[in-house]
Short mmCIF file of C-alpha atoms and ligand atoms in Angstrom, two decimals:
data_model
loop_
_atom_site.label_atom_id
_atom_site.label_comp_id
_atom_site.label_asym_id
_atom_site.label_seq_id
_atom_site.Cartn_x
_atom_site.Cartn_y
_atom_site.Cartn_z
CA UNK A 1 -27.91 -39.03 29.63
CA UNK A 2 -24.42 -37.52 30.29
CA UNK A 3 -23.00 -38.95 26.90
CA UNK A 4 -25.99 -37.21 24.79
CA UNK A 5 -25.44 -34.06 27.07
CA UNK A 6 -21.69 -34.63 25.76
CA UNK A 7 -22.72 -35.39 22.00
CA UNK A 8 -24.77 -32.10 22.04
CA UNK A 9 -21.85 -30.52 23.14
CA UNK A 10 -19.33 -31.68 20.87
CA UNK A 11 -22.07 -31.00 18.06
CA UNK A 12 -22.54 -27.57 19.18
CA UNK A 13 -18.48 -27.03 19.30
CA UNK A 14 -18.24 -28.63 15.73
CA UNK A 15 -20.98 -26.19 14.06
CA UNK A 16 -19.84 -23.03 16.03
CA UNK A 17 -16.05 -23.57 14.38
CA UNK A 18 -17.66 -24.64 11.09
CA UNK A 19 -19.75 -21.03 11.53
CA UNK A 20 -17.71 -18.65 13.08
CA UNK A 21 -14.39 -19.24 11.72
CA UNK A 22 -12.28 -18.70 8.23
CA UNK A 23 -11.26 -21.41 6.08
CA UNK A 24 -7.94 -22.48 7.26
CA UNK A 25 -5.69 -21.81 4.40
CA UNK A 26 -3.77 -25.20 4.69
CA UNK A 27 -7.75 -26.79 3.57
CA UNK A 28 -7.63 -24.50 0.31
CA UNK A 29 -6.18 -25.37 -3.04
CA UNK A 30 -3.61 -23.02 -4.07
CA UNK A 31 -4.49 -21.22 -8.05
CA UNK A 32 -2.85 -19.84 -10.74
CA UNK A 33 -4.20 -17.44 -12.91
CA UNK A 34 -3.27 -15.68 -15.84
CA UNK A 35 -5.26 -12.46 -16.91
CA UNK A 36 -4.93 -10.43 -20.17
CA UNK A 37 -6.46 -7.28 -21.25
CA UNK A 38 -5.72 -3.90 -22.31
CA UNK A 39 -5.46 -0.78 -20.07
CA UNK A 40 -6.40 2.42 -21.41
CA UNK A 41 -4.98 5.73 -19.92
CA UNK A 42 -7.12 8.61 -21.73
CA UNK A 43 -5.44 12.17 -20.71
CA UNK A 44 -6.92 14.41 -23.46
CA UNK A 45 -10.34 15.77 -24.72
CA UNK A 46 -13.60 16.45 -22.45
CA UNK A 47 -14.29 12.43 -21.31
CA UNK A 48 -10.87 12.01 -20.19
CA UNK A 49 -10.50 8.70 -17.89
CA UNK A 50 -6.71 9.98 -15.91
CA UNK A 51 -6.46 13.78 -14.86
CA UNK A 52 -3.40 15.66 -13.01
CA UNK A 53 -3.96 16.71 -9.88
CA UNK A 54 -0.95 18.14 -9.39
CA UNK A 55 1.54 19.96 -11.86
CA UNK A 56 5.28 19.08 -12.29
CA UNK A 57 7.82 20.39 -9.24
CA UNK A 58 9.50 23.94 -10.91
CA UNK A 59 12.56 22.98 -12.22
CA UNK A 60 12.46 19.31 -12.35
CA UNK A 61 14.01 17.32 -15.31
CA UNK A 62 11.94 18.11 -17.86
CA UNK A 63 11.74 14.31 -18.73
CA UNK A 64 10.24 12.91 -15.44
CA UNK A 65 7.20 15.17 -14.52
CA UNK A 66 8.73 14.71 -11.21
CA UNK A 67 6.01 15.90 -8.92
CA UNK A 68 2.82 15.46 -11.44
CA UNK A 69 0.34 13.15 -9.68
CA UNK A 70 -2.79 12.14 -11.61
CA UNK A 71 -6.19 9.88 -10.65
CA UNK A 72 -7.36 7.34 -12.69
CA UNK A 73 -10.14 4.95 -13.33
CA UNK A 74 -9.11 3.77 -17.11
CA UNK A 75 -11.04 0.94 -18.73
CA UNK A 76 -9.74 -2.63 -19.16
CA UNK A 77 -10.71 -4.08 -21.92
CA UNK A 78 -10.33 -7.41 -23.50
CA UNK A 79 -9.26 -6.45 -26.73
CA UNK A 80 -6.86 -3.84 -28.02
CA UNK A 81 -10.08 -1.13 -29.23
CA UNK A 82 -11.83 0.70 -26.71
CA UNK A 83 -14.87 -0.50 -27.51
CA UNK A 84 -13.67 -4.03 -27.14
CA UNK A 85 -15.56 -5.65 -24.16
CA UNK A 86 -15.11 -4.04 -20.75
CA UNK A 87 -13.25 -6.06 -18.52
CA UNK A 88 -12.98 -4.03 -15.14
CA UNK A 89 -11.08 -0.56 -14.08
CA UNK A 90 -8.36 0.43 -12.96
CA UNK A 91 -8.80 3.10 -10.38
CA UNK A 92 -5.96 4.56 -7.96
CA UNK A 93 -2.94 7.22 -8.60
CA UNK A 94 -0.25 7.31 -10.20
CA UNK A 95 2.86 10.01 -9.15
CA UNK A 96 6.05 10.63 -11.15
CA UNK A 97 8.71 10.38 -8.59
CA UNK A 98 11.78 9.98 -10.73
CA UNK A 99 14.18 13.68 -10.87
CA UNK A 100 15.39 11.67 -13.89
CA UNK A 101 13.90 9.70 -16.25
CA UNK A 102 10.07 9.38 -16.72
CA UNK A 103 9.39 6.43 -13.85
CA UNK A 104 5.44 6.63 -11.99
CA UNK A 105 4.33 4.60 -8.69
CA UNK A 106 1.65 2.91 -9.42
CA UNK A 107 -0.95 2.62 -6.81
CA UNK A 108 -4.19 1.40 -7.99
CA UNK A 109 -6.96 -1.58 -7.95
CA UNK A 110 -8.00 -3.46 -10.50
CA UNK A 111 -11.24 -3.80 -10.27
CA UNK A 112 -13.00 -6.66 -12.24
CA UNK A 113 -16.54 -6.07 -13.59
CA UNK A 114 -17.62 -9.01 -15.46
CA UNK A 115 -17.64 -12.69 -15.67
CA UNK A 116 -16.10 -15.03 -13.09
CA UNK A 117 -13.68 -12.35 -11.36
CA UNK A 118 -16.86 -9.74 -11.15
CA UNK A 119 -16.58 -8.16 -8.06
CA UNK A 120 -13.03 -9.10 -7.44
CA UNK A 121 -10.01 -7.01 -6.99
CA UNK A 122 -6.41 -6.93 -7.29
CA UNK A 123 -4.15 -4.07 -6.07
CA UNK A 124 -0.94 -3.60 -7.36
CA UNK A 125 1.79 -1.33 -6.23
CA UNK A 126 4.90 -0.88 -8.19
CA UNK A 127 7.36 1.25 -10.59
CA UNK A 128 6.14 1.65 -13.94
CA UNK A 129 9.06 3.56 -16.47
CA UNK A 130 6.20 3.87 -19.38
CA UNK A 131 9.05 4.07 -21.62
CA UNK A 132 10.54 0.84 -21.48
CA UNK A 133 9.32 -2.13 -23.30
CA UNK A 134 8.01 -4.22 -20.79
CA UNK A 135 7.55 -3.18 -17.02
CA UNK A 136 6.96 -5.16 -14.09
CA UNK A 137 4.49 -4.40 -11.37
CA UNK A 138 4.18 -6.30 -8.43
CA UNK A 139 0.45 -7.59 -7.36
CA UNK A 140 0.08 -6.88 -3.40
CA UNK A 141 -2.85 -8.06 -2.80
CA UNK A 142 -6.80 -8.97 -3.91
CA UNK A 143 -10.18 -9.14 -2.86
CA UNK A 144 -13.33 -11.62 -3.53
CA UNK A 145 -11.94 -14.43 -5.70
CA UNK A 146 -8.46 -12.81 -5.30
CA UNK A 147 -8.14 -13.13 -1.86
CA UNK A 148 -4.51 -14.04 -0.67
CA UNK A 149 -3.04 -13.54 -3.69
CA UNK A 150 0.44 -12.27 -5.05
CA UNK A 151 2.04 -11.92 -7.83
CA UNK A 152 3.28 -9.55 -10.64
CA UNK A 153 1.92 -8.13 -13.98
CA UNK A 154 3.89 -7.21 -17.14
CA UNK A 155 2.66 -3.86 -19.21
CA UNK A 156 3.55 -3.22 -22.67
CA UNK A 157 2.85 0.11 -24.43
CA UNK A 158 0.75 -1.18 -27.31
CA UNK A 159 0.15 1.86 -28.59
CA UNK A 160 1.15 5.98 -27.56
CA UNK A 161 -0.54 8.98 -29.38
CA UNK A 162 2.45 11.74 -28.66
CA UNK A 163 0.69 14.68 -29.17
CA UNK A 164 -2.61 13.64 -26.82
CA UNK A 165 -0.51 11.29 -24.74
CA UNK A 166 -3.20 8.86 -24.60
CA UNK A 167 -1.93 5.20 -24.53
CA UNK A 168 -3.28 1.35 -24.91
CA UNK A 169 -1.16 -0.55 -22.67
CA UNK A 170 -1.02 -4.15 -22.58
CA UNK A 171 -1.16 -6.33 -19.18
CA UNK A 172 -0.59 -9.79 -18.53
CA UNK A 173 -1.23 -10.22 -14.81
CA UNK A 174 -0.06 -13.62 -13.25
CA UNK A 175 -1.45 -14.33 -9.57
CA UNK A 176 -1.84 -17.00 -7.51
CA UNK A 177 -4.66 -17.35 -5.14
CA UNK A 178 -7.53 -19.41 -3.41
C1 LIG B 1 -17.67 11.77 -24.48
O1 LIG B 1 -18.69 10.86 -24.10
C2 LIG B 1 -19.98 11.26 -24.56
C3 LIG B 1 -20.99 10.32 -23.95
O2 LIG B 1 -20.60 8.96 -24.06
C4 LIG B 1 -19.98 11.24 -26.09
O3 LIG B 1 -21.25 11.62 -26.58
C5 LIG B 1 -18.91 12.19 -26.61
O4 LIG B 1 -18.81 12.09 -28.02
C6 LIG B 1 -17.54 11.88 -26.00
N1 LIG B 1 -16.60 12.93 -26.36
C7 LIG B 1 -15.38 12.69 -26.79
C8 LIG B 1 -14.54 13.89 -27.08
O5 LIG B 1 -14.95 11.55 -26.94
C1 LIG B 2 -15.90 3.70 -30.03
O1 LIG B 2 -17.26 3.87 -30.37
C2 LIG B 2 -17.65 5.23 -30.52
C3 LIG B 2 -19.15 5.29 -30.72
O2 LIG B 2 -19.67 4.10 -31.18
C4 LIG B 2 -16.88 5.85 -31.67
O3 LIG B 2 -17.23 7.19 -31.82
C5 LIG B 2 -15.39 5.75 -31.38
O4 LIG B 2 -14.64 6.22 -32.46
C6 LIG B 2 -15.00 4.31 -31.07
N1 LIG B 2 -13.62 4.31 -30.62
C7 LIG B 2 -12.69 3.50 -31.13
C8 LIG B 2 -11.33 3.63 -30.54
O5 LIG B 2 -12.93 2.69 -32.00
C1 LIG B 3 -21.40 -7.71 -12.04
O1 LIG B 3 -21.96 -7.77 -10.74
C2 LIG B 3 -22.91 -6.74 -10.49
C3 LIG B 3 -23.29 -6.81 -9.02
O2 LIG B 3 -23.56 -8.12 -8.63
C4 LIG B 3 -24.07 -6.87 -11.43
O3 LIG B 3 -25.01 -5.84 -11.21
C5 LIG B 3 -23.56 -6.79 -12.86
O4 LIG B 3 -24.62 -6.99 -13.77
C6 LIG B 3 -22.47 -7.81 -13.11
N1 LIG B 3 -21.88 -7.55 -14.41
C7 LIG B 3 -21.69 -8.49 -15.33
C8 LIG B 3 -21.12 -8.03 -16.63
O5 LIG B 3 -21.96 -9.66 -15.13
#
């Protein structure tokens, strides 16, 4: 009688853990992912995907827009076109806050709308000199599939219209996760 009482017990103990708490971490498998698509940061004409909210401080460097902050929620595509399939969004801010040179923080989320990572987000935060080749962003953090994860992405301007100022950016975004 007392060791069934116990059993119960134990049994009871065993399913409320299994229940109520996370998966330890040290039980997952550790993932690396590499994801590639193109970004695109529309400024001009009426369907515009990135507008200013603010204008540039007075008497900044002309150069840096230092003060300009804009919102986004660009399209990430999986090809270079536009119309190429639609990948996810990236939605945040991003604020020139560089006197000098042209250098934005980048504060947004990726946010994944189709296949596996549907529903899944990454956020990065980082310092993004669109003039430079390559730039480096650091991943902070994800949601869904991305949960845990860190790691960094690389943009590359792939291509700039000067007079709109729309560009096609290229990201390769490496993470690992759970
Ligand atoms: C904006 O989007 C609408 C609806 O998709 C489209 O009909 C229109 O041609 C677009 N305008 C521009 C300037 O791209
Ligand atoms: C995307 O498709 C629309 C309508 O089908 C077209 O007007 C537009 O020029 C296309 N954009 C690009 C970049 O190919
Ligand atoms: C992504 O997930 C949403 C919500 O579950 C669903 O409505 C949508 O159809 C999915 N999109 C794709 C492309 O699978």
């Amino acid at each position: 009688m007392a060791s069934r009482l116990l059993l119960s017990f134990l049994l009871f103990l065993l399913i409320s853990i299994a229940t109520s708490s996370p998966p330890l971490l040290s039980n997952l498998k550790e993932k690396q992912t590499h994801l590639h698509f193109f970004f695109h940061d529309i400024v001009s004409g009426r369907n515009a995907t990135a507008v200013p909210v603010t204008k540039p401080a007075a008497g900044a460097h002309p150069q840096s827009f230092f003060g300009m902050i804009a919102v986004m929620d660009d399209p990430l595509t999986d090809g270079p076109d536009r119309n190429s399939t639609l990948l996810g969004r990236a939605q945040g801010l991003y604020a020139a806050t560089d006197q000098e040179e042209a250098s934005l923080l980048m504060t947004m989320n990726l946010a994944f709308t189709a296949g596996k990572y549907n529903g899944s987000v990454l956020s990065v935060l980082g310092r993004n000199q669109p003039l430079h080749p390559v730039r480096e962003m650091p991943i902070v953090g994800g949601s869904g599939l991305f949960r845990f994860a860190r790691g960094y992405a690389l943009a590359r301007t792939h291509w700039f219209d000067l007079t709109t100022g729309d560009a096609t950016v290229e990201y390769n975004v490496h993470v690992i996760h759970y």
